[in-house]
């Protein structure tokens, strides 16, 4: 009987954490959006001060709010025709979502994105049977006619030593591998620049990959080279009288965010890798463990904004789609398909 109860609870936990959620993050660079954000931050700061005061006076409270992450406590809506919509697929790990990935594909269709980005760990050769490639093919075949799609690698693409085959599967279906490149793209609102970095594992030998240690020096060189290419493209477009609504970087690893910010040419970074910190407990613990960050990671998942700096920027970390890798079950941390709505600053039009 005890075994049956444990099995039932585990099954219920697995079922509750294998359904896909679709968070919608708003990255609003407009003057109105920044003013709303400032007022909301002031409100939350005042709320925290009141709670501290009440606690000192012996009253109980529900715990302090966390303002380190994007303020998602109030519903923010934007007009669809005034924003750039990106759907982000990350850490798919050749997972299964319905017959031929139909469940996931339908959610992407429903979002009606301007473009789709795949930010690494899409393929996983540690999954069984024909899944490592077959399920990615189902997914790509299902999204290729929805919107243009762009891909960068994650560390798992390099564990398998089939990275060239993976790139071929993407390009053969009309996708673009955007590693070490910066491209000008046309979206309904105007022009944007999309840039991408391969995972740091690209510069490691087979033995080094097994040890799972990055060569940070070489990765920083790649960031520097991409910065130069991106800035050259920005200057070329400026000379041609073309305005850039925003510049977006695809990079699997969020732990390098300080280096991406130092580059000074990226408005938004889209990453994955963390699997949402595996376990999430409400607003108190937003992630228990993330690779390359360790326990209680600073960047576990969600939208982080750095608008208090000279060059405003933001980071979105997808909590990933895989509910089977790693083997540790997700708790309070559903797989997610991320939708990002970008509202450019008025001066960019």
PDB file of N, CA and C in Angstrom, residues 180-263:
ATOM      1  N   UNK A 180      28.181  33.340 -34.190  1.00  0.00           N
ATOM      2  CA  UNK A 180      29.263  34.218 -34.610  1.00  0.00           C
ATOM      3  C   UNK A 180      28.856  35.192 -35.697  1.00  0.00           C
ATOM      4  N   UNK A 181      27.569  35.431 -35.814  1.00  0.00           N
ATOM      5  CA  UNK A 181      27.046  36.313 -36.864  1.00  0.00           C
ATOM      6  C   UNK A 181      26.113  37.360 -36.266  1.00  0.00           C
ATOM      7  N   UNK A 182      25.952  38.450 -36.988  1.00  0.00           N
ATOM      8  CA  UNK A 182      24.944  39.466 -36.694  1.00  0.00           C
ATOM      9  C   UNK A 182      24.206  39.754 -37.992  1.00  0.00           C
ATOM     10  N   UNK A 183      22.892  39.620 -37.975  1.00  0.00           N
ATOM     11  CA  UNK A 183      22.088  39.785 -39.184  1.00  0.00           C
ATOM     12  C   UNK A 183      21.020  40.858 -38.987  1.00  0.00           C
ATOM     13  N   UNK A 184      20.775  41.617 -40.029  1.00  0.00           N
ATOM     14  CA  UNK A 184      19.668  42.577 -40.019  1.00  0.00           C
ATOM     15  C   UNK A 184      18.412  41.862 -40.505  1.00  0.00           C
ATOM     16  N   UNK A 185      17.360  41.922 -39.711  1.00  0.00           N
ATOM     17  CA  UNK A 185      16.109  41.246 -40.045  1.00  0.00           C
ATOM     18  C   UNK A 185      14.986  42.266 -40.167  1.00  0.00           C
ATOM     19  N   UNK A 186      14.064  41.980 -41.064  1.00  0.00           N
ATOM     20  CA  UNK A 186      12.878  42.820 -41.218  1.00  0.00           C
ATOM     21  C   UNK A 186      11.700  42.168 -40.509  1.00  0.00           C
ATOM     22  N   UNK A 187      11.092  42.912 -39.601  1.00  0.00           N
ATOM     23  CA  UNK A 187       9.880  42.476 -38.897  1.00  0.00           C
ATOM     24  C   UNK A 187       8.793  43.500 -39.205  1.00  0.00           C
ATOM     25  N   UNK A 188       7.530  43.214 -38.880  1.00  0.00           N
ATOM     26  CA  UNK A 188       6.460  44.155 -39.239  1.00  0.00           C
ATOM     27  C   UNK A 188       6.680  45.596 -38.791  1.00  0.00           C
ATOM     28  N   UNK A 189       7.365  45.810 -37.649  1.00  0.00           N
ATOM     29  CA  UNK A 189       7.577  47.176 -37.163  1.00  0.00           C
ATOM     30  C   UNK A 189       8.751  47.883 -37.830  1.00  0.00           C
ATOM     31  N   UNK A 190       9.666  47.114 -38.415  1.00  0.00           N
ATOM     32  CA  UNK A 190      10.855  47.726 -39.009  1.00  0.00           C
ATOM     33  C   UNK A 190      12.022  46.761 -39.030  1.00  0.00           C
ATOM     34  N   UNK A 191      13.202  47.253 -38.637  1.00  0.00           N
ATOM     35  CA  UNK A 191      14.421  46.442 -38.693  1.00  0.00           C
ATOM     36  C   UNK A 191      14.945  46.149 -37.277  1.00  0.00           C
ATOM     37  N   UNK A 192      15.427  44.938 -37.090  1.00  0.00           N
ATOM     38  CA  UNK A 192      16.138  44.592 -35.869  1.00  0.00           C
ATOM     39  C   UNK A 192      17.451  43.906 -36.259  1.00  0.00           C
ATOM     40  N   UNK A 193      18.356  43.802 -35.306  1.00  0.00           N
ATOM     41  CA  UNK A 193      19.580  43.023 -35.504  1.00  0.00           C
ATOM     42  C   UNK A 193      19.522  41.820 -34.572  1.00  0.00           C
ATOM     43  N   UNK A 194      19.775  40.649 -35.131  1.00  0.00           N
ATOM     44  CA  UNK A 194      19.830  39.420 -34.353  1.00  0.00           C
ATOM     45  C   UNK A 194      21.248  38.868 -34.448  1.00  0.00           C
ATOM     46  N   UNK A 195      21.853  38.602 -33.292  1.00  0.00           N
ATOM     47  CA  UNK A 195      23.214  38.066 -33.245  1.00  0.00           C
ATOM     48  C   UNK A 195      23.219  36.794 -32.410  1.00  0.00           C
ATOM     49  N   UNK A 196      24.232  35.952 -32.603  1.00  0.00           N
ATOM     50  CA  UNK A 196      24.256  34.691 -31.873  1.00  0.00           C
ATOM     51  C   UNK A 196      25.662  34.212 -31.552  1.00  0.00           C
ATOM     52  N   UNK A 197      25.762  33.468 -30.451  1.00  0.00           N
ATOM     53  CA  UNK A 197      27.027  32.863 -30.031  1.00  0.00           C
ATOM     54  C   UNK A 197      26.854  31.354 -29.911  1.00  0.00           C
ATOM     55  N   UNK A 198      27.851  30.577 -30.328  1.00  0.00           N
ATOM     56  CA  UNK A 198      27.810  29.139 -30.054  1.00  0.00           C
ATOM     57  C   UNK A 198      28.107  28.903 -28.578  1.00  0.00           C
ATOM     58  N   UNK A 199      27.782  27.729 -28.091  1.00  0.00           N
ATOM     59  CA  UNK A 199      28.104  27.407 -26.708  1.00  0.00           C
ATOM     60  C   UNK A 199      29.629  27.374 -26.516  1.00  0.00           C
ATOM     61  N   UNK A 200      30.120  27.739 -25.322  1.00  0.00           N
ATOM     62  CA  UNK A 200      31.567  27.699 -25.073  1.00  0.00           C
ATOM     63  C   UNK A 200      32.214  26.342 -25.332  1.00  0.00           C
ATOM     64  N   UNK A 201      31.422  25.267 -25.317  1.00  0.00           N
ATOM     65  CA  UNK A 201      31.980  23.937 -25.569  1.00  0.00           C
ATOM     66  C   UNK A 201      32.564  23.807 -26.975  1.00  0.00           C
ATOM     67  N   UNK A 202      32.238  24.723 -27.865  1.00  0.00           N
ATOM     68  CA  UNK A 202      32.742  24.638 -29.233  1.00  0.00           C
ATOM     69  C   UNK A 202      34.273  24.690 -29.260  1.00  0.00           C
ATOM     70  N   UNK A 203      34.875  25.330 -28.271  1.00  0.00           N
ATOM     71  CA  UNK A 203      36.332  25.487 -28.251  1.00  0.00           C
ATOM     72  C   UNK A 203      37.041  24.431 -27.404  1.00  0.00           C
ATOM     73  N   UNK A 204      36.315  23.422 -26.948  1.00  0.00           N
ATOM     74  CA  UNK A 204      36.911  22.396 -26.091  1.00  0.00           C
ATOM     75  C   UNK A 204      37.199  21.115 -26.862  1.00  0.00           C
ATOM     76  N   UNK A 205      38.212  20.411 -26.434  1.00  0.00           N
ATOM     77  CA  UNK A 205      38.493  19.085 -26.969  1.00  0.00           C
ATOM     78  C   UNK A 205      37.495  18.091 -26.380  1.00  0.00           C
ATOM     79  N   UNK A 206      37.488  16.881 -26.896  1.00  0.00           N
ATOM     80  CA  UNK A 206      36.576  15.849 -26.387  1.00  0.00           C
ATOM     81  C   UNK A 206      36.816  15.613 -24.901  1.00  0.00           C
ATOM     82  N   UNK A 207      38.065  15.551 -24.486  1.00  0.00           N
ATOM     83  CA  UNK A 207      38.384  15.323 -23.072  1.00  0.00           C
ATOM     84  C   UNK A 207      37.907  16.492 -22.219  1.00  0.00           C
ATOM     85  N   UNK A 208      38.106  17.705 -22.724  1.00  0.00           N
ATOM     86  CA  UNK A 208      37.688  18.893 -21.963  1.00  0.00           C
ATOM     87  C   UNK A 208      36.170  18.952 -21.836  1.00  0.00           C
ATOM     88  N   UNK A 209      35.462  18.533 -22.877  1.00  0.00           N
ATOM     89  CA  UNK A 209      33.998  18.516 -22.804  1.00  0.00           C
ATOM     90  C   UNK A 209      33.520  17.552 -21.726  1.00  0.00           C
ATOM     91  N   UNK A 210      34.193  16.436 -21.598  1.00  0.00           N
ATOM     92  CA  UNK A 210      33.804  15.467 -20.567  1.00  0.00           C
ATOM     93  C   UNK A 210      33.971  16.038 -19.171  1.00  0.00           C
ATOM     94  N   UNK A 211      34.954  16.911 -19.009  1.00  0.00           N
ATOM     95  CA  UNK A 211      35.173  17.541 -17.704  1.00  0.00           C
ATOM     96  C   UNK A 211      34.220  18.711 -17.477  1.00  0.00           C
ATOM     97  N   UNK A 212      33.529  19.123 -18.545  1.00  0.00           N
ATOM     98  CA  UNK A 212      32.508  20.185 -18.477  1.00  0.00           C
ATOM     99  C   UNK A 212      33.059  21.498 -17.920  1.00  0.00           C
ATOM    100  N   UNK A 213      34.276  21.855 -18.345  1.00  0.00           N
ATOM    101  CA  UNK A 213      34.845  23.128 -17.927  1.00  0.00           C
ATOM    102  C   UNK A 213      35.070  24.000 -19.155  1.00  0.00           C
ATOM    103  N   UNK A 214      34.561  25.230 -19.096  1.00  0.00           N
ATOM    104  CA  UNK A 214      34.662  26.142 -20.230  1.00  0.00           C
ATOM    105  C   UNK A 214      36.083  26.697 -20.369  1.00  0.00           C
ATOM    106  N   UNK A 215      36.390  27.110 -21.588  1.00  0.00           N
ATOM    107  CA  UNK A 215      37.576  27.929 -21.827  1.00  0.00           C
ATOM    108  C   UNK A 215      37.075  29.370 -21.910  1.00  0.00           C
ATOM    109  N   UNK A 216      37.055  30.026 -20.771  1.00  0.00           N
ATOM    110  CA  UNK A 216      36.445  31.361 -20.707  1.00  0.00           C
ATOM    111  C   UNK A 216      37.178  32.360 -21.592  1.00  0.00           C
ATOM    112  N   UNK A 217      38.484  32.244 -21.657  1.00  0.00           N
ATOM    113  CA  UNK A 217      39.272  33.186 -22.460  1.00  0.00           C
ATOM    114  C   UNK A 217      38.842  33.155 -23.923  1.00  0.00           C
ATOM    115  N   UNK A 218      38.664  31.965 -24.467  1.00  0.00           N
ATOM    116  CA  UNK A 218      38.249  31.852 -25.865  1.00  0.00           C
ATOM    117  C   UNK A 218      36.812  32.339 -26.060  1.00  0.00           C
ATOM    118  N   UNK A 219      35.955  32.076 -25.064  1.00  0.00           N
ATOM    119  CA  UNK A 219      34.568  32.532 -25.189  1.00  0.00           C
ATOM    120  C   UNK A 219      34.499  34.061 -25.168  1.00  0.00           C
ATOM    121  N   UNK A 220      35.322  34.680 -24.332  1.00  0.00           N
ATOM    122  CA  UNK A 220      35.359  36.143 -24.301  1.00  0.00           C
ATOM    123  C   UNK A 220      35.868  36.696 -25.629  1.00  0.00           C
ATOM    124  N   UNK A 221      36.782  35.976 -26.264  1.00  0.00           N
ATOM    125  CA  UNK A 221      37.246  36.390 -27.594  1.00  0.00           C
ATOM    126  C   UNK A 221      36.097  36.329 -28.597  1.00  0.00           C
ATOM    127  N   UNK A 222      35.257  35.310 -28.487  1.00  0.00           N
ATOM    128  CA  UNK A 222      34.094  35.198 -29.383  1.00  0.00           C
ATOM    129  C   UNK A 222      33.100  36.340 -29.133  1.00  0.00           C
ATOM    130  N   UNK A 223      32.888  36.683 -27.871  1.00  0.00           N
ATOM    131  CA  UNK A 223      32.004  37.804 -27.554  1.00  0.00           C
ATOM    132  C   UNK A 223      32.557  39.091 -28.150  1.00  0.00           C
ATOM    133  N   UNK A 224      33.857  39.300 -28.021  1.00  0.00           N
ATOM    134  CA  UNK A 224      34.494  40.502 -28.559  1.00  0.00           C
ATOM    135  C   UNK A 224      34.374  40.566 -30.082  1.00  0.00           C
ATOM    136  N   UNK A 225      34.580  39.429 -30.752  1.00  0.00           N
ATOM    137  CA  UNK A 225      34.471  39.399 -32.220  1.00  0.00           C
ATOM    138  C   UNK A 225      33.043  39.690 -32.657  1.00  0.00           C
ATOM    139  N   UNK A 226      32.071  39.140 -31.926  1.00  0.00           N
ATOM    140  CA  UNK A 226      30.671  39.384 -32.276  1.00  0.00           C
ATOM    141  C   UNK A 226      30.291  40.834 -32.003  1.00  0.00           C
ATOM    142  N   UNK A 227      30.827  41.410 -30.956  1.00  0.00           N
ATOM    143  CA  UNK A 227      30.595  42.828 -30.670  1.00  0.00           C
ATOM    144  C   UNK A 227      31.051  43.678 -31.852  1.00  0.00           C
ATOM    145  N   UNK A 228      32.249  43.379 -32.380  1.00  0.00           N
ATOM    146  CA  UNK A 228      32.784  44.143 -33.512  1.00  0.00           C
ATOM    147  C   UNK A 228      31.895  44.005 -34.735  1.00  0.00           C
ATOM    148  N   UNK A 229      31.440  42.772 -35.008  1.00  0.00           N
ATOM    149  CA  UNK A 229      30.580  42.551 -36.171  1.00  0.00           C
ATOM    150  C   UNK A 229      29.232  43.239 -36.001  1.00  0.00           C
ATOM    151  N   UNK A 230      28.692  43.185 -34.793  1.00  0.00           N
ATOM    152  CA  UNK A 230      27.390  43.810 -34.532  1.00  0.00           C
ATOM    153  C   UNK A 230      27.469  45.320 -34.666  1.00  0.00           C
ATOM    154  N   UNK A 231      28.507  45.921 -34.093  1.00  0.00           N
ATOM    155  CA  UNK A 231      28.657  47.374 -34.171  1.00  0.00           C
ATOM    156  C   UNK A 231      28.907  47.825 -35.605  1.00  0.00           C
ATOM    157  N   UNK A 232      29.639  47.027 -36.377  1.00  0.00           N
ATOM    158  CA  UNK A 232      29.860  47.367 -37.787  1.00  0.00           C
ATOM    159  C   UNK A 232      28.543  47.368 -38.548  1.00  0.00           C
ATOM    160  N   UNK A 233      27.683  46.402 -38.247  1.00  0.00           N
ATOM    161  CA  UNK A 233      26.382  46.344 -38.904  1.00  0.00           C
ATOM    162  C   UNK A 233      25.500  47.510 -38.469  1.00  0.00           C
ATOM    163  N   UNK A 234      25.536  47.856 -37.189  1.00  0.00           N
ATOM    164  CA  UNK A 234      24.766  49.005 -36.697  1.00  0.00           C
ATOM    165  C   UNK A 234      25.192  50.284 -37.400  1.00  0.00           C
ATOM    166  N   UNK A 235      26.501  50.473 -37.559  1.00  0.00           N
ATOM    167  CA  UNK A 235      27.014  51.667 -38.232  1.00  0.00           C
ATOM    168  C   UNK A 235      26.634  51.689 -39.706  1.00  0.00           C
ATOM    169  N   UNK A 236      26.713  50.536 -40.363  1.00  0.00           N
ATOM    170  CA  UNK A 236      26.343  50.433 -41.776  1.00  0.00           C
ATOM    171  C   UNK A 236      24.877  50.803 -41.975  1.00  0.00           C
ATOM    172  N   UNK A 237      24.019  50.320 -41.082  1.00  0.00           N
ATOM    173  CA  UNK A 237      22.594  50.615 -41.192  1.00  0.00           C
ATOM    174  C   UNK A 237      22.314  52.089 -40.905  1.00  0.00           C
ATOM    175  N   UNK A 238      23.048  52.664 -39.952  1.00  0.00           N
ATOM    176  CA  UNK A 238      22.872  54.083 -39.636  1.00  0.00           C
ATOM    177  C   UNK A 238      23.253  54.958 -40.829  1.00  0.00           C
ATOM    178  N   UNK A 239      24.354  54.607 -41.503  1.00  0.00           N
ATOM    179  CA  UNK A 239      24.786  55.368 -42.680  1.00  0.00           C
ATOM    180  C   UNK A 239      23.778  55.264 -43.819  1.00  0.00           C
ATOM    181  N   UNK A 240      23.063  54.128 -43.873  1.00  0.00           N
ATOM    182  CA  UNK A 240      22.055  53.932 -44.921  1.00  0.00           C
ATOM    183  C   UNK A 240      20.701  54.533 -44.525  1.00  0.00           C
ATOM    184  N   UNK A 241      20.662  55.150 -43.341  1.00  0.00           N
ATOM    185  CA  UNK A 241      19.413  55.766 -42.883  1.00  0.00           C
ATOM    186  C   UNK A 241      18.401  54.761 -42.353  1.00  0.00           C
ATOM    187  N   UNK A 242      18.865  53.560 -42.019  1.00  0.00           N
ATOM    188  CA  UNK A 242      17.972  52.531 -41.486  1.00  0.00           C
ATOM    189  C   UNK A 242      18.056  52.519 -39.962  1.00  0.00           C
ATOM    190  N   UNK A 243      16.915  52.645 -39.310  1.00  0.00           N
ATOM    191  CA  UNK A 243      16.891  52.629 -37.851  1.00  0.00           C
ATOM    192  C   UNK A 243      16.765  51.192 -37.342  1.00  0.00           C
ATOM    193  N   UNK A 244      17.499  50.902 -36.278  1.00  0.00           N
ATOM    194  CA  UNK A 244      17.463  49.570 -35.661  1.00  0.00           C
ATOM    195  C   UNK A 244      16.566  49.642 -34.425  1.00  0.00           C
ATOM    196  N   UNK A 245      15.471  48.900 -34.458  1.00  0.00           N
ATOM    197  CA  UNK A 245      14.521  48.926 -33.340  1.00  0.00           C
ATOM    198  C   UNK A 245      15.130  48.332 -32.078  1.00  0.00           C
ATOM    199  N   UNK A 246      15.880  47.251 -32.217  1.00  0.00           N
ATOM    200  CA  UNK A 246      16.574  46.653 -31.080  1.00  0.00           C
ATOM    201  C   UNK A 246      17.594  45.649 -31.597  1.00  0.00           C
ATOM    202  N   UNK A 247      18.563  45.335 -30.747  1.00  0.00           N
ATOM    203  CA  UNK A 247      19.591  44.350 -31.074  1.00  0.00           C
ATOM    204  C   UNK A 247      19.493  43.224 -30.054  1.00  0.00           C
ATOM    205  N   UNK A 248      19.272  42.001 -30.544  1.00  0.00           N
ATOM    206  CA  UNK A 248      19.020  40.839 -29.686  1.00  0.00           C
ATOM    207  C   UNK A 248      20.160  39.839 -29.835  1.00  0.00           C
ATOM    208  N   UNK A 249      20.640  39.330 -28.710  1.00  0.00           N
ATOM    209  CA  UNK A 249      21.692  38.318 -28.700  1.00  0.00           C
ATOM    210  C   UNK A 249      21.126  36.981 -28.239  1.00  0.00           C
ATOM    211  N   UNK A 250      21.413  35.918 -29.001  1.00  0.00           N
ATOM    212  CA  UNK A 250      21.086  34.554 -28.587  1.00  0.00           C
ATOM    213  C   UNK A 250      22.357  33.909 -28.042  1.00  0.00           C
ATOM    214  N   UNK A 251      22.324  33.475 -26.795  1.00  0.00           N
ATOM    215  CA  UNK A 251      23.497  32.850 -26.166  1.00  0.00           C
ATOM    216  C   UNK A 251      22.987  31.897 -25.089  1.00  0.00           C
ATOM    217  N   UNK A 252      23.331  30.640 -25.205  1.00  0.00           N
ATOM    218  CA  UNK A 252      22.786  29.609 -24.313  1.00  0.00           C
ATOM    219  C   UNK A 252      23.092  29.857 -22.844  1.00  0.00           C
ATOM    220  N   UNK A 253      24.249  30.430 -22.554  1.00  0.00           N
ATOM    221  CA  UNK A 253      24.728  30.523 -21.169  1.00  0.00           C
ATOM    222  C   UNK A 253      24.427  31.879 -20.523  1.00  0.00           C
ATOM    223  N   UNK A 254      23.550  31.926 -19.524  1.00  0.00           N
ATOM    224  CA  UNK A 254      23.239  33.201 -18.867  1.00  0.00           C
ATOM    225  C   UNK A 254      24.291  33.649 -17.859  1.00  0.00           C
ATOM    226  N   UNK A 255      25.156  32.720 -17.396  1.00  0.00           N
ATOM    227  CA  UNK A 255      26.125  33.090 -16.362  1.00  0.00           C
ATOM    228  C   UNK A 255      27.164  34.086 -16.874  1.00  0.00           C
ATOM    229  N   UNK A 256      27.203  34.287 -18.203  1.00  0.00           N
ATOM    230  CA  UNK A 256      28.125  35.268 -18.781  1.00  0.00           C
ATOM    231  C   UNK A 256      27.444  36.628 -19.003  1.00  0.00           C
ATOM    232  N   UNK A 257      26.341  36.889 -18.326  1.00  0.00           N
ATOM    233  CA  UNK A 257      25.565  38.103 -18.592  1.00  0.00           C
ATOM    234  C   UNK A 257      26.408  39.366 -18.393  1.00  0.00           C
ATOM    235  N   UNK A 258      27.285  39.394 -17.403  1.00  0.00           N
ATOM    236  CA  UNK A 258      28.100  40.594 -17.198  1.00  0.00           C
ATOM    237  C   UNK A 258      28.990  40.876 -18.410  1.00  0.00           C
ATOM    238  N   UNK A 259      29.462  39.817 -19.053  1.00  0.00           N
ATOM    239  CA  UNK A 259      30.305  39.990 -20.249  1.00  0.00           C
ATOM    240  C   UNK A 259      29.473  40.432 -21.449  1.00  0.00           C
ATOM    241  N   UNK A 260      28.241  39.917 -21.558  1.00  0.00           N
ATOM    242  CA  UNK A 260      27.361  40.362 -22.642  1.00  0.00           C
ATOM    243  C   UNK A 260      27.035  41.854 -22.466  1.00  0.00           C
ATOM    244  N   UNK A 261      26.798  42.254 -21.216  1.00  0.00           N
ATOM    245  CA  UNK A 261      26.474  43.653 -20.944  1.00  0.00           C
ATOM    246  C   UNK A 261      27.658  44.567 -21.239  1.00  0.00           C
ATOM    247  N   UNK A 262      28.860  44.102 -20.910  1.00  0.00           N
ATOM    248  CA  UNK A 262      30.063  44.909 -21.157  1.00  0.00           C
ATOM    249  C   UNK A 262      30.255  45.192 -22.647  1.00  0.00           C
ATOM    250  N   UNK A 263      29.774  44.284 -23.488  1.00  0.00           N
ATOM    251  CA  UNK A 263      29.892  44.506 -24.935  1.00  0.00           C
ATOM    252  C   UNK A 263      29.202  45.799 -25.329  1.00  0.00           C
TER     253      UNK A 263
END
